Short mmCIF file of C-alpha atoms in Angstrom, two decimals:
data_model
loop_
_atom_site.label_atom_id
_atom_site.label_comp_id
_atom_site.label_asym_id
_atom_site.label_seq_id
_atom_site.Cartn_x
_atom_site.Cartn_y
_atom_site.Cartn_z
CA UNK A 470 30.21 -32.71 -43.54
CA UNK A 471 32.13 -29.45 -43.65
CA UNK A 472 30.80 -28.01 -46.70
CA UNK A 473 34.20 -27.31 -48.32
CA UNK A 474 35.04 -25.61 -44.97
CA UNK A 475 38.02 -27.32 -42.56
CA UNK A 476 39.31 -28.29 -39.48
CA UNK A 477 37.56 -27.48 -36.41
CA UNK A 478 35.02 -24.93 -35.46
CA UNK A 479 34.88 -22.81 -31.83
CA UNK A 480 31.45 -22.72 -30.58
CA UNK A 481 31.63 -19.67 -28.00
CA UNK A 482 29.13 -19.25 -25.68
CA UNK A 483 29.19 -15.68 -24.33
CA UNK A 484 27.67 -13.86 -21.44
CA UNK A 485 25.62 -11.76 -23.28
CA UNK A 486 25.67 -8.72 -20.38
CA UNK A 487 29.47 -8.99 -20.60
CA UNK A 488 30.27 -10.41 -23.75
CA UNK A 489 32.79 -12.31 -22.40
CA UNK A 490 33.38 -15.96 -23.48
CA UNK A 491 32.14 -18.56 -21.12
CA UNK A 492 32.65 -21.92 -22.33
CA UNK A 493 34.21 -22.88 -25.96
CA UNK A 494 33.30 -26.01 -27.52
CA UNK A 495 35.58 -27.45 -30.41
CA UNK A 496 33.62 -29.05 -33.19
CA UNK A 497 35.78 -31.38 -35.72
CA UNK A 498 34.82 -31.11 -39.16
CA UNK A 499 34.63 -34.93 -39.40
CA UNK A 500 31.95 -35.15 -36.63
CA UNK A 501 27.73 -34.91 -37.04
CA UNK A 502 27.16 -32.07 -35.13
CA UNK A 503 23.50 -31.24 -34.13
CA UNK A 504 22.12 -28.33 -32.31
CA UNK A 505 18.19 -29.08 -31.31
CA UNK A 506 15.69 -27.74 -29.16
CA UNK A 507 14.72 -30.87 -26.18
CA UNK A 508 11.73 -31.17 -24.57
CA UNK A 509 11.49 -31.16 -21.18
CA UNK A 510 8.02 -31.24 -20.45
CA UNK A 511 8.09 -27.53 -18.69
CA UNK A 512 5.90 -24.99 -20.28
CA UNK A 513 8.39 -21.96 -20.95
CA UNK A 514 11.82 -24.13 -20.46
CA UNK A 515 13.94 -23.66 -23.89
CA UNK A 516 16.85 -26.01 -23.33
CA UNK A 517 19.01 -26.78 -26.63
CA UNK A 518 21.50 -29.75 -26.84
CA UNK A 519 24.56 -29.57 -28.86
CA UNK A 520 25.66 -32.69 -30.03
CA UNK A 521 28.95 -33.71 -31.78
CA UNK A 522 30.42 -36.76 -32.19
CA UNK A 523 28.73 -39.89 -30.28
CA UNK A 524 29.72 -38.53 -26.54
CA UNK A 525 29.75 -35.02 -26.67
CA UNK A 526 27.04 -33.28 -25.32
CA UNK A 527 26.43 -29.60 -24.38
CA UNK A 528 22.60 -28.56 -22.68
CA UNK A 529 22.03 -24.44 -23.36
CA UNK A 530 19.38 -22.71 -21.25
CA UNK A 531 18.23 -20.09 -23.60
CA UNK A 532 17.25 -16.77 -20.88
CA UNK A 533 16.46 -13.94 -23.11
CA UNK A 534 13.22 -13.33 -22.55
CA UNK A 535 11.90 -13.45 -26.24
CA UNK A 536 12.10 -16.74 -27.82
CA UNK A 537 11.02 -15.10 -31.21
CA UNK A 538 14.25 -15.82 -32.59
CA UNK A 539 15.26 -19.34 -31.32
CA UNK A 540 13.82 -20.90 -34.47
CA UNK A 541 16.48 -18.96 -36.63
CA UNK A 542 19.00 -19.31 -34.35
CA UNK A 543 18.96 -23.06 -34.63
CA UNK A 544 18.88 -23.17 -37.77
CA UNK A 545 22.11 -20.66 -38.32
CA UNK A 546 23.87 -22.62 -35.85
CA UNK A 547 23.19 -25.90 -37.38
CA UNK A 548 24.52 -24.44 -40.64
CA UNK A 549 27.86 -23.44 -39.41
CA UNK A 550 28.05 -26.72 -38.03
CA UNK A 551 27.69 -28.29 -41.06
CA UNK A 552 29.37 -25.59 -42.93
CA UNK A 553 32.69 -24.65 -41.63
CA UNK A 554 33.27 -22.38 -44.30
CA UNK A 555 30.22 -20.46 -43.68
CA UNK A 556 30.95 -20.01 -40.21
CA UNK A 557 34.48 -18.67 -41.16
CA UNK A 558 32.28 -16.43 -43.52
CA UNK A 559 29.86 -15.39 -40.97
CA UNK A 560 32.91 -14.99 -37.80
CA UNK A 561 34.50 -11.82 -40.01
#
């Protein structure tokens, strides 16, 4: 579901001393996308998976030392995914 948005989305994942891009991830507007916190049975460890389509699959290692905002996070991220057009919104 794209949400009246189109074609595909770039996920960027960015060094966040250097803001440069490190990986880009192409999500189709045709595909399920998911991005979800997994369990790993560490105390501290917040690894997220983004999902998309039935073989893609992309582990994050969240390393900011405040997990305060990983709950909203997730949830903005799994809007755009569903939402293309918000995530064109949101990318201005």
């Amino acid at each position: 579901n794209n949400g009246g948005g189109g074609g595909t989305l770039q996920l960027q994942w960015k060094d966040r001393r250097t803001k440069t891009v490190v990986n880009t991830i192409p999500v189709y507007a045709n595909e399920d996308a998911t991005f979800e916190r997994v369990e790993t049975g560490r105390d501290g460890d917040r690894v997220y998976l983004l999902q998309s389509g039935s073989e893609n699959r992309h582990f994050f290692w969240m390393q900011d030392k405040d997990a305060g905002p990983d709950e909203d996070l997730c949830v903005k991220v799994n809007l755009y995914l569903s939402d293309h057009g918000e995530a064109a919104s949101a990318a201005v």
